[in-house]
mmCIF file of C-alpha atoms and ligand atoms in Angstrom:
data_model
loop_
_atom_site.group_PDB
_atom_site.id
_atom_site.type_symbol
_atom_site.label_atom_id
_atom_site.label_comp_id
_atom_site.label_asym_id
_atom_site.label_seq_id
_atom_site.Cartn_x
_atom_site.Cartn_y
_atom_site.Cartn_z
ATOM 1 C CA MET A 23 75.053 57.787 3.667
ATOM 2 C CA SER A 24 76.871 54.638 1.460
ATOM 3 C CA ASP A 25 77.756 55.678 -2.431
ATOM 4 C CA GLU A 26 77.769 52.167 -3.523
ATOM 5 C CA PRO A 27 74.594 51.642 -6.483
ATOM 6 C CA VAL A 28 71.116 50.288 -5.452
ATOM 7 C CA ILE A 29 71.924 48.881 -8.873
ATOM 8 C CA ARG A 30 74.606 47.668 -10.721
ATOM 9 C CA ILE A 31 73.956 46.067 -14.211
ATOM 10 C CA ARG A 32 76.956 45.119 -16.159
ATOM 11 C CA GLN A 33 76.667 42.931 -19.660
ATOM 12 C CA VAL A 34 72.911 41.764 -19.006
ATOM 13 C CA GLN A 35 72.196 39.692 -22.249
ATOM 14 C CA HIS A 36 67.934 37.855 -22.138
ATOM 15 C CA ALA A 37 66.366 35.733 -24.257
ATOM 16 C CA PHE A 38 62.423 34.633 -24.185
ATOM 17 C CA GLY A 39 61.789 30.858 -26.284
ATOM 18 C CA THR A 40 64.527 28.021 -27.234
ATOM 19 C CA GLY A 41 66.033 26.410 -29.871
ATOM 20 C CA GLU A 42 64.477 28.025 -33.514
ATOM 21 C CA ALA A 43 62.449 29.903 -31.258
ATOM 22 C CA GLN A 44 64.618 32.137 -29.285
ATOM 23 C CA LYS A 45 64.441 36.102 -29.345
ATOM 24 C CA GLN A 46 67.030 37.706 -27.965
ATOM 25 C CA VAL A 47 64.934 40.584 -26.174
ATOM 26 C CA LEU A 48 68.367 42.228 -23.577
ATOM 27 C CA TYR A 49 71.492 42.923 -25.504
ATOM 28 C CA ASP A 50 75.375 44.417 -22.862
ATOM 29 C CA VAL A 51 73.070 46.438 -20.792
ATOM 30 C CA ASP A 52 74.517 48.264 -18.468
ATOM 31 C CA LEU A 53 73.334 49.994 -15.747
ATOM 32 C CA GLU A 54 74.141 52.178 -12.754
ATOM 33 C CA VAL A 55 71.497 53.523 -10.151
ATOM 34 C CA MET A 56 73.056 55.210 -7.195
ATOM 35 C CA PRO A 57 70.761 55.694 -3.585
ATOM 36 C CA GLY A 58 68.375 58.375 -4.212
ATOM 37 C CA GLU A 59 68.296 59.083 -8.449
ATOM 38 C CA ILE A 60 64.283 58.483 -10.241
ATOM 39 C CA VAL A 61 65.692 57.126 -13.254
ATOM 40 C CA ILE A 62 62.276 56.846 -16.337
ATOM 41 C CA MET A 63 63.231 54.145 -19.187
ATOM 42 C CA THR A 64 61.179 54.938 -22.254
ATOM 43 C CA GLY A 65 60.949 53.491 -25.642
ATOM 44 C CA PRO A 66 59.168 51.685 -27.929
ATOM 45 C CA SER A 67 57.321 49.150 -26.525
ATOM 46 C CA GLY A 68 58.431 45.616 -27.433
ATOM 47 C CA SER A 69 61.543 47.026 -26.412
ATOM 48 C CA GLY A 70 63.240 45.467 -23.396
ATOM 49 C CA LYS A 71 62.378 47.844 -20.607
ATOM 50 C CA THR A 72 60.304 45.550 -17.921
ATOM 51 C CA THR A 73 62.434 41.734 -19.172
ATOM 52 C CA LEU A 74 64.815 44.515 -17.656
ATOM 53 C CA LEU A 75 62.623 46.411 -14.319
ATOM 54 C CA THR A 76 61.136 42.273 -13.601
ATOM 55 C CA LEU A 77 65.307 41.417 -13.985
ATOM 56 C CA VAL A 78 65.620 43.896 -11.474
ATOM 57 C CA GLY A 79 62.990 43.332 -9.787
ATOM 58 C CA ALA A 80 64.245 39.559 -9.345
ATOM 59 C CA LEU A 81 60.807 38.244 -10.929
ATOM 60 C CA ARG A 82 63.143 36.577 -13.150
ATOM 61 C CA THR A 83 66.554 34.554 -13.471
ATOM 62 C CA VAL A 84 70.064 36.289 -15.217
ATOM 63 C CA GLN A 85 70.526 34.199 -18.138
ATOM 64 C CA ALA A 86 73.800 36.552 -18.696
ATOM 65 C CA GLY A 87 76.093 38.677 -17.542
ATOM 66 C CA SER A 88 75.427 40.278 -13.549
ATOM 67 C CA LEU A 89 73.554 41.790 -11.927
ATOM 68 C CA GLN A 90 73.534 43.823 -8.496
ATOM 69 C CA VAL A 91 70.668 44.807 -6.622
ATOM 70 C CA LEU A 92 71.235 46.253 -3.196
ATOM 71 C CA GLY A 93 73.993 44.794 -2.892
ATOM 72 C CA HIS A 94 73.479 41.499 -3.417
ATOM 73 C CA GLU A 95 74.493 39.339 -7.385
ATOM 74 C CA LEU A 96 71.344 37.987 -8.058
ATOM 75 C CA ALA A 97 73.431 35.810 -10.699
ATOM 76 C CA GLY A 98 72.987 32.487 -9.407
ATOM 77 C CA LEU A 99 70.263 32.526 -6.791
ATOM 78 C CA SER A 100 67.817 30.632 -5.874
ATOM 79 C CA HIS A 101 64.004 31.018 -5.989
ATOM 80 C CA LYS A 102 64.102 30.588 -2.617
ATOM 81 C CA GLN A 103 67.243 34.030 -1.849
ATOM 82 C CA LEU A 104 65.175 35.583 -5.022
ATOM 83 C CA VAL A 105 62.306 36.026 -3.167
ATOM 84 C CA ALA A 106 64.259 37.268 0.055
ATOM 85 C CA ILE A 107 65.493 39.677 -2.227
ATOM 86 C CA ARG A 108 62.005 40.388 -3.145
ATOM 87 C CA ARG A 109 60.684 41.706 0.374
ATOM 88 C CA ASN A 110 62.979 44.100 0.336
ATOM 89 C CA ILE A 111 61.483 45.902 -3.023
ATOM 90 C CA GLY A 112 58.987 48.164 -3.668
ATOM 91 C CA PHE A 113 56.472 47.211 -6.203
ATOM 92 C CA ILE A 114 53.738 48.930 -8.618
ATOM 93 C CA PHE A 115 52.705 47.037 -11.413
ATOM 94 C CA GLN A 116 49.817 47.146 -13.182
ATOM 95 C CA ALA A 117 48.047 44.322 -12.392
ATOM 96 C CA HIS A 118 47.693 45.590 -8.525
ATOM 97 C CA ASN A 119 46.672 42.593 -6.835
ATOM 98 C CA LEU A 120 45.044 43.927 -4.330
ATOM 99 C CA PHE A 121 43.255 41.553 -1.898
ATOM 100 C CA ASP A 122 39.113 41.720 -2.412
ATOM 101 C CA SER A 123 37.433 41.158 0.264
ATOM 102 C CA LEU A 124 40.647 43.286 2.618
ATOM 103 C CA THR A 125 39.632 46.890 2.713
ATOM 104 C CA ALA A 126 42.532 49.561 1.395
ATOM 105 C CA TYR A 127 43.676 50.363 5.217
ATOM 106 C CA GLN A 128 43.880 46.328 5.287
ATOM 107 C CA ASN A 129 46.447 45.430 1.718
ATOM 108 C CA VAL A 130 48.069 48.210 3.201
ATOM 109 C CA LYS A 131 48.954 47.185 6.346
ATOM 110 C CA MET A 132 49.784 43.699 5.189
ATOM 111 C CA ALA A 133 52.643 44.930 3.281
ATOM 112 C CA MET A 134 53.585 46.258 6.892
ATOM 113 C CA GLU A 135 52.883 42.371 7.679
ATOM 114 C CA LEU A 136 56.648 41.239 6.221
ATOM 115 C CA HIS A 137 57.579 44.108 7.616
ATOM 116 C CA ASP A 138 59.337 44.164 11.620
ATOM 117 C CA CYS A 139 57.362 47.362 12.969
ATOM 118 C CA ASP A 140 56.224 48.599 16.115
ATOM 119 C CA ALA A 141 51.476 47.857 15.182
ATOM 120 C CA HIS A 142 51.216 51.389 16.714
ATOM 121 C CA GLU A 143 53.934 52.471 14.048
ATOM 122 C CA ALA A 144 52.437 50.651 11.886
ATOM 123 C CA ARG A 145 48.938 52.134 11.974
ATOM 124 C CA ALA A 146 49.863 55.501 11.180
ATOM 125 C CA ARG A 147 51.886 55.083 8.525
ATOM 126 C CA VAL A 148 49.348 53.294 6.224
ATOM 127 C CA THR A 149 48.029 56.478 7.052
ATOM 128 C CA ALA A 150 49.588 58.605 7.216
ATOM 129 C CA ILE A 151 50.533 57.246 3.029
ATOM 130 C CA LEU A 152 46.920 56.883 2.690
ATOM 131 C CA THR A 153 46.013 60.052 2.995
ATOM 132 C CA THR A 154 49.315 61.499 1.599
ATOM 133 C CA LEU A 155 47.784 59.230 -1.818
ATOM 134 C CA GLY A 156 44.469 61.027 -1.494
ATOM 135 C CA LEU A 157 42.381 58.878 0.113
ATOM 136 C CA ALA A 158 41.722 59.528 3.406
ATOM 137 C CA HIS A 159 38.052 58.903 3.027
ATOM 138 C CA ARG A 160 38.426 55.790 1.151
ATOM 139 C CA MET A 161 40.729 54.086 4.031
ATOM 140 C CA HIS A 162 37.282 51.193 5.334
ATOM 141 C CA ALA A 163 36.843 50.467 1.262
ATOM 142 C CA LYS A 164 37.641 47.501 -0.239
ATOM 143 C CA PRO A 165 38.378 47.388 -3.700
ATOM 144 C CA HIS A 166 35.355 46.729 -5.431
ATOM 145 C CA ALA A 167 34.197 49.782 -4.130
ATOM 146 C CA LEU A 168 36.191 52.200 -5.642
ATOM 147 C CA SER A 169 36.988 53.494 -8.290
ATOM 148 C CA GLY A 170 40.944 52.322 -10.665
ATOM 149 C CA GLY A 171 42.270 55.358 -10.328
ATOM 150 C CA GLN A 172 41.879 54.435 -6.178
ATOM 151 C CA ARG A 173 43.115 50.439 -6.515
ATOM 152 C CA GLN A 174 45.738 52.016 -8.437
ATOM 153 C CA ARG A 175 46.324 54.176 -5.071
ATOM 154 C CA VAL A 176 46.423 51.749 -2.953
ATOM 155 C CA ALA A 177 48.984 49.654 -4.962
ATOM 156 C CA VAL A 178 51.581 52.485 -4.802
ATOM 157 C CA ALA A 179 50.986 53.108 -0.968
ATOM 158 C CA ARG A 180 50.939 48.591 -0.739
ATOM 159 C CA ALA A 181 54.778 49.107 -2.215
ATOM 160 C CA LEU A 182 56.014 52.367 -0.151
ATOM 161 C CA VAL A 183 54.556 51.832 2.761
ATOM 162 C CA HIS A 184 57.594 49.699 4.678
ATOM 163 C CA ARG A 185 60.344 52.578 2.998
ATOM 164 C CA PRO A 186 61.509 50.108 0.430
ATOM 165 C CA LYS A 187 65.017 51.020 -0.531
ATOM 166 C CA LEU A 188 63.936 50.449 -4.325
ATOM 167 C CA VAL A 189 61.267 51.105 -6.254
ATOM 168 C CA LEU A 190 60.132 49.920 -9.564
ATOM 169 C CA ALA A 191 56.978 50.703 -10.877
ATOM 170 C CA ASP A 192 56.113 49.885 -14.796
ATOM 171 C CA GLU A 193 53.266 52.490 -15.491
ATOM 172 C CA PRO A 194 52.138 53.600 -12.797
ATOM 173 C CA THR A 195 49.979 56.503 -13.438
ATOM 174 C CA ALA A 196 49.277 55.272 -16.477
ATOM 175 C CA ALA A 197 45.257 55.116 -15.125
ATOM 176 C CA LEU A 198 44.813 57.862 -12.869
ATOM 177 C CA ASP A 199 44.061 61.652 -14.290
ATOM 178 C CA LYS A 200 46.457 64.173 -13.780
ATOM 179 C CA ASP A 201 46.420 65.561 -10.552
ATOM 180 C CA ALA A 202 45.995 60.874 -9.002
ATOM 181 C CA GLY A 203 49.321 61.601 -10.905
ATOM 182 C CA ARG A 204 51.366 64.197 -9.547
ATOM 183 C CA GLU A 205 50.192 62.459 -5.793
ATOM 184 C CA VAL A 206 51.985 59.769 -6.866
ATOM 185 C CA VAL A 207 55.029 61.082 -8.227
ATOM 186 C CA THR A 208 55.606 63.398 -5.398
ATOM 187 C CA VAL A 209 55.327 59.884 -3.488
ATOM 188 C CA LEU A 210 58.171 58.326 -5.566
ATOM 189 C CA GLN A 211 60.201 62.170 -5.130
ATOM 190 C CA GLN A 212 59.744 62.323 -1.108
ATOM 191 C CA LEU A 213 60.875 58.534 -1.419
ATOM 192 C CA ALA A 214 63.605 59.087 -3.023
ATOM 193 C CA VAL A 215 65.052 62.508 -1.309
ATOM 194 C CA GLU A 216 64.413 60.933 2.792
ATOM 195 C CA GLU A 217 64.895 57.195 2.354
ATOM 196 C CA ARG A 218 67.823 57.890 -0.943
ATOM 197 C CA ALA A 219 65.752 55.408 -2.203
ATOM 198 C CA ALA A 220 66.087 54.243 -6.081
ATOM 199 C CA ILE A 221 62.903 54.340 -8.283
ATOM 200 C CA MET A 222 62.934 52.928 -11.545
ATOM 201 C CA LEU A 223 59.891 53.361 -13.632
ATOM 202 C CA VAL A 224 59.288 52.255 -17.439
ATOM 203 C CA THR A 225 56.560 55.052 -18.751
ATOM 204 C CA HIS A 226 55.193 56.454 -21.662
ATOM 205 C CA ASP A 227 53.799 59.359 -20.116
ATOM 206 C CA ASN A 228 55.015 62.406 -20.857
ATOM 207 C CA ARG A 229 53.556 63.860 -17.704
ATOM 208 C CA ILE A 230 56.320 62.855 -14.868
ATOM 209 C CA LEU A 231 58.695 63.321 -17.192
ATOM 210 C CA ASP A 232 59.955 66.016 -15.230
ATOM 211 C CA ILE A 233 60.283 63.735 -12.027
ATOM 212 C CA ALA A 234 62.986 62.497 -13.393
ATOM 213 C CA ASP A 235 67.428 62.853 -12.642
ATOM 214 C CA ARG A 236 68.020 60.351 -16.179
ATOM 215 C CA ILE A 237 65.669 58.947 -18.451
ATOM 216 C CA VAL A 238 67.883 56.103 -20.198
ATOM 217 C CA ASN A 239 66.261 55.100 -23.489
ATOM 218 C CA MET A 240 66.336 51.653 -24.828
ATOM 219 C CA VAL A 241 65.477 50.601 -28.454
ATOM 220 C CA ASP A 242 65.798 47.153 -28.982
ATOM 221 C CA GLY A 243 67.077 45.872 -26.424
ATOM 222 C CA ARG A 244 69.779 48.538 -26.279
ATOM 223 C CA ILE A 245 70.521 51.202 -24.278
ATOM 224 C CA ILE A 246 70.619 54.236 -26.829
ATOM 225 C CA SER A 247 70.877 56.895 -24.988
ATOM 226 C CA ASP A 248 70.887 57.046 -20.979
ATOM 227 C CA VAL A 249 70.763 61.573 -20.515
ATOM 228 C CA VAL A 250 71.455 62.703 -17.031
ATOM 229 C CA VAL A 251 67.847 65.257 -16.698
ATOM 230 C CA GLN A 252 68.651 67.279 -14.094
ATOM 231 C CA GLU A 253 73.216 68.178 -15.157
ATOM 232 C CA SER A 254 72.056 68.478 -18.800
ATOM 233 C CA VAL A 255 69.449 71.757 -17.099
ATOM 234 C CA ALA A 256 72.280 73.115 -15.659
ATOM 235 C CA MET A 257 74.882 73.168 -18.405
ATOM 236 C CA CYS A 258 72.492 74.672 -20.832
ATOM 237 C CA ALA A 259 71.673 76.980 -18.287
ATOM 238 C CA PHE A 260 75.116 78.376 -18.145
ATOM 239 C CA LEU A 261 76.431 78.195 -21.259
ATOM 240 C CA ALA A 262 73.117 80.379 -22.230
ATOM 241 C CA LYS A 263 74.343 82.289 -19.305
ATOM 242 C CA CYS A 264 77.397 82.720 -21.013
ATOM 243 C CA PRO A 265 77.017 86.215 -23.927
ATOM 244 C CA VAL A 266 78.600 83.934 -25.293
ATOM 245 C CA PHE A 267 76.309 80.727 -25.916
ATOM 246 C CA ALA A 268 73.895 83.936 -24.841
ATOM 247 C CA GLN A 269 72.955 83.976 -29.110
ATOM 248 C CA LEU A 270 72.803 80.116 -29.427
ATOM 249 C CA THR A 271 68.636 78.130 -29.347
ATOM 250 C CA PRO A 272 68.486 75.982 -26.867
ATOM 251 C CA THR A 273 68.259 72.695 -29.264
ATOM 252 C CA THR A 274 71.983 73.728 -29.933
ATOM 253 C CA LEU A 275 73.026 74.224 -26.227
ATOM 254 C CA SER A 276 71.862 70.983 -25.742
ATOM 255 C CA ALA A 277 73.663 69.285 -27.971
ATOM 256 C CA ILE A 278 76.162 70.671 -27.729
ATOM 257 C CA VAL A 279 76.026 69.971 -23.476
ATOM 258 C CA ASP A 280 75.484 66.321 -25.541
ATOM 259 C CA LYS A 281 79.057 66.261 -26.292
ATOM 260 C CA MET A 282 80.988 67.431 -23.422
ATOM 261 C CA THR A 283 82.099 65.408 -20.903
ATOM 262 C CA LYS A 284 82.435 65.879 -16.624
ATOM 263 C CA GLU A 285 85.488 65.141 -15.113
ATOM 264 C CA ARG A 286 86.500 65.868 -11.519
ATOM 265 C CA HIS A 287 89.525 67.375 -10.627
ATOM 266 C CA THR A 288 91.336 68.011 -6.590
ATOM 267 C CA ALA A 289 92.250 71.080 -5.582
ATOM 268 C CA GLY A 290 95.443 72.440 -7.318
ATOM 269 C CA THR A 291 95.319 70.361 -10.345
ATOM 270 C CA ALA A 292 96.642 72.107 -13.168
ATOM 271 C CA LEU A 293 93.740 71.769 -16.098
ATOM 272 C CA ILE A 294 95.790 74.193 -18.402
ATOM 273 C CA ARG A 295 99.218 75.109 -18.470
ATOM 274 C CA GLN A 296 100.457 78.454 -19.885
ATOM 275 C CA GLY A 297 102.031 77.519 -23.336
ATOM 276 C CA GLU A 298 100.641 74.414 -23.790
ATOM 277 C CA VAL A 299 99.045 73.654 -27.125
ATOM 278 C CA GLY A 300 94.854 74.112 -26.157
ATOM 279 C CA ASP A 301 92.990 71.264 -27.192
ATOM 280 C CA LYS A 302 89.289 71.254 -25.167
ATOM 281 C CA PHE A 303 87.461 74.072 -23.470
ATOM 282 C CA TYR A 304 86.245 74.205 -19.741
ATOM 283 C CA LEU A 305 83.307 75.027 -18.574
ATOM 284 C CA ILE A 306 82.647 75.028 -14.404
ATOM 285 C CA ARG A 307 79.677 73.107 -12.663
ATOM 286 C CA ARG A 308 80.640 72.859 -9.036
ATOM 287 C CA GLY A 309 83.685 74.499 -7.986
ATOM 288 C CA GLN A 310 86.548 77.085 -8.115
ATOM 289 C CA CYS A 311 89.783 77.915 -10.559
ATOM 290 C CA GLU A 312 92.340 80.441 -10.286
ATOM 291 C CA VAL A 313 94.208 81.716 -13.345
ATOM 292 C CA SER A 314 97.413 82.921 -13.883
ATOM 293 C CA ILE A 315 100.460 83.725 -15.531
ATOM 294 C CA ALA A 316 103.956 83.950 -15.218
ATOM 295 C CA ASP A 317 105.587 87.210 -14.182
ATOM 296 C CA GLY A 318 108.883 86.943 -14.423
ATOM 297 C CA ALA A 319 109.774 84.042 -12.376
ATOM 298 C CA SER A 320 106.809 83.950 -9.800
ATOM 299 C CA GLN A 321 102.682 83.970 -11.154
ATOM 300 C CA ARG A 322 100.425 86.786 -11.161
ATOM 301 C CA VAL A 323 96.869 85.217 -10.178
ATOM 302 C CA VAL A 324 94.430 87.068 -12.532
ATOM 303 C CA ASN A 325 90.551 85.178 -12.378
ATOM 304 C CA THR A 326 89.616 83.363 -10.026
ATOM 305 C CA LEU A 327 86.724 81.551 -11.358
ATOM 306 C CA ALA A 328 83.797 79.559 -10.455
ATOM 307 C CA GLU A 329 80.350 77.862 -11.252
ATOM 308 C CA GLY A 330 79.506 78.507 -14.610
ATOM 309 C CA ASP A 331 82.482 80.717 -15.319
ATOM 310 C CA PHE A 332 84.271 79.508 -18.258
ATOM 311 C CA PHE A 333 88.195 78.807 -20.157
ATOM 312 C CA GLY A 334 90.321 77.316 -22.219
ATOM 313 C CA GLU A 335 88.714 78.966 -25.169
ATOM 314 C CA MET A 336 91.278 80.951 -26.676
ATOM 315 C CA ALA A 337 93.988 78.556 -27.508
ATOM 316 C CA LEU A 338 91.225 77.363 -29.415
ATOM 317 C CA LEU A 339 90.109 80.404 -31.371
ATOM 318 C CA THR A 340 93.325 81.944 -32.160
ATOM 319 C CA GLY A 341 95.349 78.923 -32.704
ATOM 320 C CA THR A 342 97.868 80.621 -30.517
ATOM 321 C CA PRO A 343 99.249 78.341 -27.038
ATOM 322 C CA ARG A 344 97.424 78.857 -24.079
ATOM 323 C CA SER A 345 97.652 82.741 -22.677
ATOM 324 C CA ALA A 346 97.464 81.530 -18.710
ATOM 325 C CA THR A 347 98.284 78.466 -16.351
ATOM 326 C CA VAL A 348 94.362 77.547 -13.788
ATOM 327 C CA VAL A 349 94.548 75.519 -11.326
ATOM 328 C CA THR A 350 91.889 73.981 -9.385
ATOM 329 C CA THR A 351 91.597 75.735 -6.285
ATOM 330 C CA ASP A 352 89.176 72.966 -4.610
ATOM 331 C CA GLU A 353 87.464 69.920 -5.661
ATOM 332 C CA THR A 354 86.200 70.952 -9.133
ATOM 333 C CA GLU A 355 84.340 69.788 -11.395
ATOM 334 C CA VAL A 356 84.296 71.071 -15.350
ATOM 335 C CA TYR A 357 82.490 70.159 -18.087
ATOM 336 C CA THR A 358 85.268 69.333 -21.238
ATOM 337 C CA LEU A 359 84.719 69.373 -25.418
ATOM 338 C CA GLY A 360 87.120 68.866 -27.669
ATOM 339 C CA LYS A 361 88.583 71.081 -30.176
ATOM 340 C CA GLU A 362 86.601 70.168 -33.138
ATOM 341 C CA ASP A 363 83.480 69.808 -31.208
ATOM 342 C CA PHE A 364 84.642 73.007 -30.091
ATOM 343 C CA ALA A 365 84.905 74.605 -33.438
ATOM 344 C CA ALA A 366 81.834 72.695 -34.863
ATOM 345 C CA ALA A 367 79.650 74.750 -31.995
ATOM 346 C CA VAL A 368 81.016 78.412 -33.884
ATOM 347 C CA ALA A 369 80.786 77.813 -36.783
ATOM 348 C CA ALA A 370 76.486 76.988 -35.934
ATOM 349 C CA SER A 371 77.231 80.996 -34.850
ATOM 350 C CA ALA A 372 78.545 83.572 -36.809
ATOM 351 C CA SER A 373 77.867 85.449 -34.373
ATOM 352 C CA PHE A 374 78.685 83.693 -31.041
ATOM 353 C CA LYS A 375 81.781 83.534 -33.439
ATOM 354 C CA GLU A 376 81.883 87.410 -32.942
ATOM 355 C CA GLN A 377 81.303 87.605 -29.601
ATOM 356 C CA LEU A 378 84.180 85.101 -28.589
ATOM 357 C CA LEU A 379 86.460 87.379 -29.970
ATOM 358 C CA LYS A 380 85.286 90.461 -28.652
ATOM 359 C CA VAL A 381 85.796 88.202 -24.347
ATOM 360 C CA PHE A 382 89.267 87.712 -26.041
ATOM 361 C CA PHE A 383 90.212 90.864 -27.137
ATOM 362 C CA GLN A 384 88.455 91.780 -23.801
ATOM 363 C CA ARG A 385 90.972 89.834 -21.567
ATOM 364 C CA GLN A 386 94.067 90.607 -23.784
HETATM 365 P P1 CMP B 414 93.327 79.635 -23.551
HETATM 366 O O1 CMP B 414 94.580 80.781 -23.447
HETATM 367 O O2 CMP B 414 92.697 78.888 -24.343
HETATM 368 O O3 CMP B 414 93.715 79.380 -21.848
HETATM 369 C C1 CMP B 414 94.021 80.450 -21.116
HETATM 370 C C2 CMP B 414 92.562 80.141 -20.528
HETATM 371 O O4 CMP B 414 92.802 81.615 -19.293
HETATM 372 C C3 CMP B 414 91.372 81.268 -21.050
HETATM 373 O O5 CMP B 414 92.041 80.692 -22.596
HETATM 374 C C4 CMP B 414 91.385 82.249 -21.532
HETATM 375 O O6 CMP B 414 90.097 81.777 -20.851
HETATM 376 C C5 CMP B 414 91.901 82.381 -19.065
HETATM 377 N N1 CMP B 414 91.785 83.304 -18.725
HETATM 378 C C6 CMP B 414 93.043 84.244 -19.752
HETATM 379 N N2 CMP B 414 93.044 85.148 -19.299
HETATM 380 C C7 CMP B 414 92.417 85.539 -18.658
HETATM 381 C C8 CMP B 414 91.235 86.443 -17.912
HETATM 382 N N3 CMP B 414 92.386 87.540 -18.027
HETATM 383 N N4 CMP B 414 90.305 87.209 -16.895
HETATM 384 C C9 CMP B 414 89.675 86.144 -16.785
HETATM 385 N N5 CMP B 414 89.688 84.082 -17.470
HETATM 386 C C10 CMP B 414 91.707 84.394 -18.894
#
């Protein structure tokens, strides 16, 4: 399994037109998309999302910055080289360009012909994907005999049938009703899980935001936020499970999560040392830690903390030195919240402070 990003964008700028009429549409764009990740791009029209998507799809020339796609740097490539890269990308764009003289089945099968694939396997794959997309009964119909939604699904089948490692989609569900839209996103999700394909899609369709691993929001040519959805949802659930955070509203919880920083540590790392000044609050995302207290010359283990547990609150609340040493016993991921942000969260809720103090006294 490769952990190299499928898309790696560094400091990409882009402008249309020249001289006086030049209009910059992308500024300092940095973005990475990993295998298996589904990234939804949102933002007002004209914010640069589609330009970025077409740059990633090797459909435009990179003007400034670096853009690596499927392991190739696109900046500086010739037209011919860009065309070769496009072959390995699945495009779902609204103008679906189906061949009118070919049936739905033949349109999809054509996409397989660009790739080395045994004829029997090709037929099976075309039939399977059209069936999954609810088109088993329309396989031999030509585009003019299909509805707009059905044509869009044929285009989706054609983009995905060769199981590309990267899929770029622009409003893939816009022409579809709720059920057909769900079928399309289910196929995208399957591809992300089964083939570890990276999927980048531009959409205004709120009904499909739930499939995103990350939501990237663009405004005026810049990425203004890049939120890891599942992670943020998981963290809010963890915080809400702690009695001390249970009182906070989901909005306050997610505002706290947004301020937290993820850290990865190997086993045996001392995250907190007894006696030191406290600087941050910790929540365990994955892994395990051991809490110990100096007992004469030796350390006495007083607790083991795991996923969803928090620590480091006592020194921050009381201003006293760290009451214990906390060491990772596994490869561990923690989210930390700085002292000031922690204080702000405490101030946000009087009962929150009361509860924290209760935990504090229980531990004494
Ligand atoms: P703090 O004193 O800031 O730093 C050490 C942390 O260890 C402390 O906050 C608590 O979060 C945690 N801790 C201390 N004693 C115990 C205990 N008996 N059980 C669980 N956690 C503890």
